[in-house]
Amino acid sequence: MTSEKQPCFYIGRINIMDSPNFNKELPFRVPKGYFDKLPQRILENCTPSSDAKRTPWRTVWKSQLAFAAGFAALAVVASLVVIFSQKFSAKQMQQNNTYIEIVGRNIYNDSETPRTIHERNHEIDSLNVFTNGMFLRYYSPRNKFSTICEEKHDAHSLK
Amino acid sequence: MESHSDKELIDMYRVPEARHYAFSLIVKKYQERIYWHVRKIVISHDDADDVVQNTFLKIWTGLDTFREDSKLFTWMYRIATNEALNFIKRNNKKILVPIDSTEQQLVHYLETDTYIDGDELQIKLQKAIISLPKKQKVVFNMKYFEDMKYEDMSEILGTSVGALKASFFHAVKKIEKYMADN
């Protein structure tokens, strides 16, 4: 018991701090055998790997759901990336093939050819006009130059 | 059961093989004090049960870092007090039914909880305590019901003895007024 002086505390005329008649007991009770079982319940949670806080099952469920949703979203994104990258690489391969074709078959017999192609700004047959039907050349227009990507004799014009 | 001092329990806890056993002794020694301390703050038995379990879980994980420059029971009380007050704060945010305040919610528990069976005066005193600001409430409970020393309360609440005495004085005055008016 403390020896410190406490202030008077009256309920009606009774100073409850001094009166031995006033019941300081709390109006609370616990289920039967509660304190016999509580240590076991507490110790069940206290394993070496226990977190600092017991996580309610709702939180666990929500976090697992969030993890599953996140994983699903990641899987969808990954699938899209794979699909697009496959398409892109196929296209890239195609372009590479085209490029190889270009490198292998670039023909600039005529210094006027690129200029002509630019001026006419046609994808096909511009050179045909320029060469008066002797050659049919296909090319792909670029930003600053045009590349002839295929050349073949126009059998019809050679006749 | 053989009674161990706090120092003995802490020393035992620091032996890896005896760790779990030492903690079980700590739980058995302090469970009731911690429970009643928490129960006075949260009122509802179910809430007190949750808070007590969380408190002991924090004690379990924090005992490694416990420095013996404070008493074990004041350290545990500090954890329990913080857990209980935080519980009320969190719970207040979750309320979906139109209850105006924490105070009304606690009064609601006082009137409806299965594990409350005090007489009219006891219930009235609890209602008066509920009406206090949270710090005064904790101070009043510790002093009035547990007769705790101000020095220990100072360690638990991190407040000077003078401020605690003032808090208790104001709490008593407010309770007197509440009891007279109601």
Coordinates of C-alpha atoms in Angstrom, one line a residue:
Chain A
M1 CA 0.0 0.0 0.0
T2 CA 1.2 3.5 -0.7
S3 CA 1.8 6.0 2.0
E4 CA 1.1 8.9 -0.3
K5 CA -1.8 11.1 0.7
Q6 CA -4.7 10.8 -1.6
P7 CA -7.4 13.4 -2.2
C8 CA -10.8 13.0 -0.7
F9 CA -13.3 11.4 -3.0
Y10 CA -16.9 11.6 -2.0
I11 CA -19.9 9.7 -3.4
G12 CA -22.8 11.2 -1.6
R13 CA -21.4 11.5 2.0
I14 CA -18.9 8.7 1.8
N15 CA -15.2 9.4 1.2
I16 CA -14.5 6.3 -0.9
M17 CA -10.8 6.7 -0.6
D18 CA -10.9 6.2 3.1
S19 CA -14.0 4.2 3.6
P20 CA -13.3 0.5 4.0
N21 CA -17.0 0.0 3.3
F22 CA -16.8 1.1 -0.3
N23 CA -16.2 -1.8 -2.6
K24 CA -13.2 -1.1 -4.9
E25 CA -13.9 -4.3 -6.8
L26 CA -14.6 -3.9 -10.5
P27 CA -18.0 -4.7 -11.9
F28 CA -16.4 -7.1 -14.4
R29 CA -16.1 -10.8 -14.5
V30 CA -14.5 -13.3 -16.8
P31 CA -15.7 -16.7 -18.2
K32 CA -15.2 -19.6 -15.9
G33 CA -11.6 -21.0 -16.0
Y34 CA -10.5 -18.1 -18.2
F35 CA -7.2 -17.5 -16.4
D36 CA -6.4 -21.3 -16.3
K37 CA -6.6 -21.4 -20.1
L38 CA -5.1 -18.0 -21.0
P39 CA -1.4 -19.0 -20.5
Q40 CA -1.8 -21.9 -22.9
R41 CA -3.5 -19.7 -25.5
I42 CA -0.8 -17.1 -25.2
L43 CA 2.0 -19.6 -25.4
E44 CA 0.6 -21.2 -28.5
N45 CA 1.2 -17.9 -30.3
C46 CA 4.7 -17.5 -28.9
T47 CA 6.8 -19.6 -31.1
P48 CA 10.4 -18.7 -32.1
S49 CA 9.0 -17.3 -35.4
S50 CA 6.2 -15.3 -33.8
D51 CA 5.7 -11.8 -35.2
A52 CA 5.5 -8.9 -32.9
K53 CA 1.8 -8.8 -33.4
R54 CA -0.8 -11.5 -33.8
T55 CA -2.4 -10.9 -37.1
P56 CA -6.2 -11.3 -37.3
W57 CA -7.4 -13.9 -39.8
R58 CA -9.2 -11.2 -41.8
T59 CA -6.0 -9.4 -42.4
V60 CA -4.3 -12.7 -43.3
W61 CA -7.0 -13.5 -45.7
K62 CA -6.9 -10.1 -47.3
S63 CA -3.1 -10.1 -47.6
Q64 CA -3.3 -13.6 -49.2
L65 CA -6.0 -12.4 -51.6
A66 CA -3.9 -9.3 -52.5
F67 CA -0.9 -11.5 -53.1
A68 CA -2.9 -13.8 -55.4
A69 CA -4.3 -10.9 -57.3
G70 CA -0.9 -9.4 -57.6
F71 CA 0.5 -12.7 -58.8
A72 CA -2.3 -13.0 -61.4
A73 CA -1.8 -9.5 -62.6
L74 CA 2.0 -10.2 -62.9
A75 CA 1.2 -13.4 -64.9
V76 CA -1.1 -11.5 -67.3
V77 CA 1.5 -8.8 -67.8
A78 CA 4.3 -11.4 -68.3
S79 CA 2.1 -13.2 -70.9
L80 CA 1.4 -10.0 -72.8
V81 CA 5.1 -9.2 -72.7
V82 CA 5.9 -12.7 -74.1
I83 CA 3.3 -12.5 -76.8
F84 CA 4.3 -9.0 -77.9
S85 CA 8.0 -9.8 -77.8
Q86 CA 7.3 -12.9 -79.9
K87 CA 5.4 -10.8 -82.5
F88 CA 8.1 -8.1 -82.3
S89 CA 10.9 -10.6 -82.8
A90 CA 9.1 -12.2 -85.7
K91 CA 8.7 -8.8 -87.2
Q92 CA 12.2 -7.9 -86.3
M93 CA 13.4 -11.1 -88.0
Q94 CA 11.3 -10.3 -91.0
Q95 CA 12.8 -6.8 -91.0
N96 CA 16.3 -8.2 -90.5
N97 CA 15.7 -10.6 -93.4
T98 CA 14.6 -7.6 -95.4
Y99 CA 17.6 -5.7 -94.3
I100 CA 19.9 -8.6 -95.2
E101 CA 18.1 -8.6 -98.5
I102 CA 18.7 -4.9 -98.8
V103 CA 22.4 -5.1 -98.0
G104 CA 22.8 -8.0 -100.4
R105 CA 21.0 -6.5 -103.2
N106 CA 21.5 -2.8 -103.0
I107 CA 22.0 -1.6 -106.5
Y108 CA 23.0 2.0 -107.2
N109 CA 23.9 1.8 -110.8
D110 CA 22.7 5.2 -111.4
S111 CA 23.6 8.1 -109.2
E112 CA 20.3 9.7 -110.0
T113 CA 18.3 6.7 -108.7
P114 CA 17.9 7.7 -105.0
R115 CA 17.1 11.3 -105.9
T116 CA 14.5 10.1 -108.4
I117 CA 12.9 7.8 -106.0
H118 CA 12.7 10.7 -103.5
E119 CA 11.3 13.1 -105.9
R120 CA 8.7 10.7 -107.1
N121 CA 7.9 9.4 -103.7
H122 CA 6.5 6.2 -104.9
E123 CA 7.0 2.8 -103.4
I124 CA 7.1 1.0 -106.6
D125 CA 7.6 1.4 -110.2
S126 CA 9.2 4.9 -109.9
L127 CA 12.4 3.5 -111.2
N128 CA 10.5 1.8 -113.9
V129 CA 9.4 5.2 -115.1
F130 CA 13.0 6.5 -114.8
T131 CA 14.6 3.5 -116.5
N132 CA 11.9 3.4 -119.1
G133 CA 10.7 0.0 -118.2
M134 CA 14.0 -1.8 -118.2
F135 CA 14.1 -2.6 -114.5
L136 CA 11.5 -2.9 -111.9
R137 CA 12.9 -2.0 -108.6
Y138 CA 11.3 -2.2 -105.2
Y139 CA 12.5 0.0 -102.4
S140 CA 11.6 1.1 -98.9
P141 CA 11.5 4.8 -98.2
R142 CA 13.5 6.0 -95.1
N143 CA 13.8 9.3 -93.4
K144 CA 16.6 10.7 -95.4
F145 CA 17.2 8.2 -98.1
S146 CA 15.6 5.4 -100.0
T147 CA 16.9 1.9 -100.2
I148 CA 16.3 -0.3 -103.1
C149 CA 15.4 -3.6 -101.6
E150 CA 14.8 -5.7 -104.6
E151 CA 15.6 -5.5 -108.2
K152 CA 14.4 -7.8 -110.8
H153 CA 14.2 -7.6 -114.5
D154 CA 10.8 -6.9 -115.7
A155 CA 10.4 -9.6 -118.2
H156 CA 7.6 -7.8 -119.8
S157 CA 9.6 -4.6 -120.3
L158 CA 12.6 -6.6 -121.6
K159 CA 10.6 -8.1 -124.3
Chain B
M1 CA 3.7 -22.7 -7.6
E2 CA 7.1 -21.5 -6.6
S3 CA 7.3 -17.7 -6.9
H4 CA 10.2 -16.3 -8.8
S5 CA 11.5 -12.8 -8.7
D6 CA 11.5 -10.8 -11.9
K7 CA 15.3 -10.9 -11.9
E8 CA 15.2 -14.7 -11.7
L9 CA 12.7 -14.9 -14.5
I10 CA 14.7 -12.7 -16.8
D11 CA 17.9 -14.6 -16.1
M12 CA 16.0 -17.8 -16.8
Y13 CA 14.6 -16.4 -20.0
R14 CA 18.1 -15.6 -21.3
V15 CA 19.0 -19.3 -21.1
P16 CA 17.9 -20.6 -24.5
E17 CA 16.8 -24.0 -23.3
A18 CA 14.7 -22.4 -20.5
R19 CA 13.3 -19.5 -22.5
H20 CA 9.8 -20.8 -23.2
Y21 CA 9.4 -22.1 -19.6
A22 CA 10.5 -18.8 -18.2
F23 CA 8.1 -17.0 -20.3
S24 CA 5.2 -19.3 -19.2
L25 CA 6.1 -18.3 -15.6
I26 CA 6.0 -14.6 -16.5
V27 CA 2.6 -15.1 -18.1
K28 CA 1.2 -16.9 -15.1
K29 CA 2.6 -14.4 -12.7
Y30 CA 1.3 -11.3 -14.5
Q31 CA -1.7 -12.4 -16.6
E32 CA -4.3 -11.3 -14.2
R33 CA -2.8 -7.9 -13.4
I34 CA -2.3 -7.2 -17.1
Y35 CA -5.8 -8.4 -17.9
W36 CA -7.5 -6.2 -15.3
H37 CA -5.5 -3.2 -16.2
V38 CA -6.5 -3.6 -19.9
R39 CA -10.1 -4.5 -19.1
K40 CA -10.6 -1.2 -17.2
I41 CA -9.6 0.6 -20.4
V42 CA -11.4 -1.4 -23.0
I43 CA -14.4 -2.5 -20.8
S44 CA -15.4 -5.4 -23.1
H45 CA -14.1 -8.9 -22.1
D46 CA -13.5 -10.0 -25.7
D47 CA -11.6 -6.9 -26.5
A48 CA -9.5 -7.2 -23.4
D49 CA -8.8 -10.8 -24.4
D50 CA -7.5 -9.7 -27.8
V51 CA -5.4 -6.9 -26.3
V52 CA -3.9 -9.1 -23.6
Q53 CA -2.8 -11.7 -26.2
N54 CA -1.2 -9.1 -28.3
T55 CA 0.4 -7.6 -25.3
F56 CA 2.0 -10.9 -24.3
L57 CA 3.1 -11.5 -27.8
K58 CA 4.9 -8.2 -27.9
I59 CA 6.4 -9.0 -24.5
W60 CA 7.6 -12.3 -25.9
T61 CA 9.3 -10.8 -28.9
G62 CA 10.6 -7.7 -26.9
L63 CA 12.0 -9.5 -23.9
D64 CA 15.4 -9.9 -25.7
T65 CA 15.7 -6.1 -25.8
F66 CA 14.4 -5.5 -22.3
R67 CA 17.0 -3.5 -20.4
E68 CA 16.9 -4.0 -16.7
D69 CA 17.1 -0.3 -15.9
S70 CA 13.3 -0.4 -15.5
K71 CA 11.2 -2.9 -13.6
L72 CA 9.8 -5.8 -15.6
F73 CA 6.2 -5.1 -14.5
T74 CA 6.4 -1.4 -15.4
W75 CA 7.8 -2.3 -18.8
M76 CA 4.9 -4.8 -19.3
Y77 CA 2.4 -2.3 -18.1
R78 CA 3.7 0.2 -20.6
I79 CA 3.2 -2.2 -23.4
A80 CA -0.3 -3.2 -22.2
T81 CA -1.4 0.4 -21.8
N82 CA -0.2 1.4 -25.3
E83 CA -1.9 -1.7 -26.7
A84 CA -5.2 -0.9 -25.0
L85 CA -5.2 2.8 -25.9
N86 CA -4.2 2.0 -29.5
F87 CA -6.9 -0.7 -29.7
I88 CA -9.6 1.9 -28.7
K89 CA -8.2 4.3 -31.2
R90 CA -8.2 1.8 -34.1
N91 CA -11.6 0.4 -33.0
N92 CA -13.1 3.9 -33.1
K93 CA -12.1 4.3 -36.7
K94 CA -13.8 1.0 -37.6
I95 CA -17.2 1.9 -36.2
L96 CA -19.8 1.8 -38.9
V97 CA -22.9 2.1 -36.7
P98 CA -23.9 5.6 -35.7
I99 CA -22.2 5.8 -32.3
D100 CA -21.0 9.3 -31.6
S101 CA -17.8 8.6 -29.7
T102 CA -15.5 6.2 -28.0
E103 CA -17.1 7.2 -24.7
Q104 CA -20.5 6.1 -25.9
Q105 CA -19.2 2.9 -27.3
L106 CA -17.6 2.0 -24.0
V107 CA -20.8 2.9 -22.1
H108 CA -22.6 0.6 -24.6
Y109 CA -20.3 -2.2 -23.7
L110 CA -20.8 -1.5 -20.0
E111 CA -24.5 -1.9 -20.5
T112 CA -24.5 -4.9 -22.8
D113 CA -21.3 -7.0 -22.3
T114 CA -22.1 -10.5 -21.0
Y115 CA -19.3 -10.3 -18.4
I116 CA -20.4 -7.3 -16.5
D117 CA -22.4 -7.7 -13.3
G118 CA -21.5 -5.0 -10.8
D119 CA -24.0 -3.1 -8.6
E120 CA -25.5 0.2 -9.6
L121 CA -22.8 2.3 -7.9
Q122 CA -20.0 0.4 -9.5
I123 CA -21.5 0.8 -12.9
K124 CA -22.0 4.5 -12.2
L125 CA -18.4 4.9 -11.2
Q126 CA -17.3 3.1 -14.4
K127 CA -19.4 5.5 -16.4
A128 CA -17.8 8.4 -14.6
I129 CA -14.3 7.0 -15.4
I130 CA -15.2 6.5 -19.0
S131 CA -16.1 10.1 -19.3
L132 CA -12.5 11.1 -18.3
P133 CA -9.8 12.0 -20.9
K134 CA -7.8 8.9 -21.6
K135 CA -4.7 9.8 -19.6
Q136 CA -6.7 10.8 -16.5
K137 CA -8.7 7.6 -16.9
V138 CA -5.5 5.4 -16.9
V139 CA -4.0 7.4 -14.0
F140 CA -7.2 7.1 -12.0
N141 CA -7.5 3.4 -12.6
M142 CA -4.0 2.7 -11.6
K143 CA -4.1 4.8 -8.4
Y144 CA -7.6 4.1 -7.2
F145 CA -8.0 0.4 -8.1
E146 CA -4.4 -0.8 -7.9
D147 CA -3.0 1.7 -5.4
M148 CA 0.1 1.9 -7.6
K149 CA 3.0 4.2 -6.6
Y150 CA 3.3 7.4 -8.5
E151 CA 7.0 6.5 -9.3
D152 CA 5.9 3.3 -11.0
M153 CA 3.1 5.1 -12.9
S154 CA 5.7 7.7 -13.9
E155 CA 7.8 4.9 -15.5
I156 CA 4.9 3.3 -17.2
L157 CA 3.3 6.5 -18.6
G158 CA 6.5 8.5 -19.1
T159 CA 5.0 11.5 -17.1
S160 CA 6.4 13.3 -14.1
V161 CA 5.1 12.4 -10.7
G162 CA 3.8 16.0 -10.3
A163 CA 1.8 15.8 -13.5
L164 CA 0.4 12.4 -12.4
K165 CA -0.7 13.8 -9.1
A166 CA -2.4 16.7 -10.9
S167 CA -4.1 14.3 -13.3
F168 CA -5.4 12.2 -10.5
F169 CA -6.6 15.2 -8.6
H170 CA -8.5 16.5 -11.7
A171 CA -9.9 13.0 -12.4
V172 CA -11.2 12.8 -8.8
K173 CA -12.9 16.2 -9.1
K174 CA -14.5 15.3 -12.4
I175 CA -15.8 12.0 -11.0
E176 CA -17.2 13.7 -8.0
K177 CA -19.0 16.1 -10.2
Y178 CA -20.3 13.3 -12.4
M179 CA -21.5 11.3 -9.4
A180 CA -23.3 14.4 -8.1
D181 CA -24.9 15.3 -11.4
N182 CA -26.1 11.9 -12.4

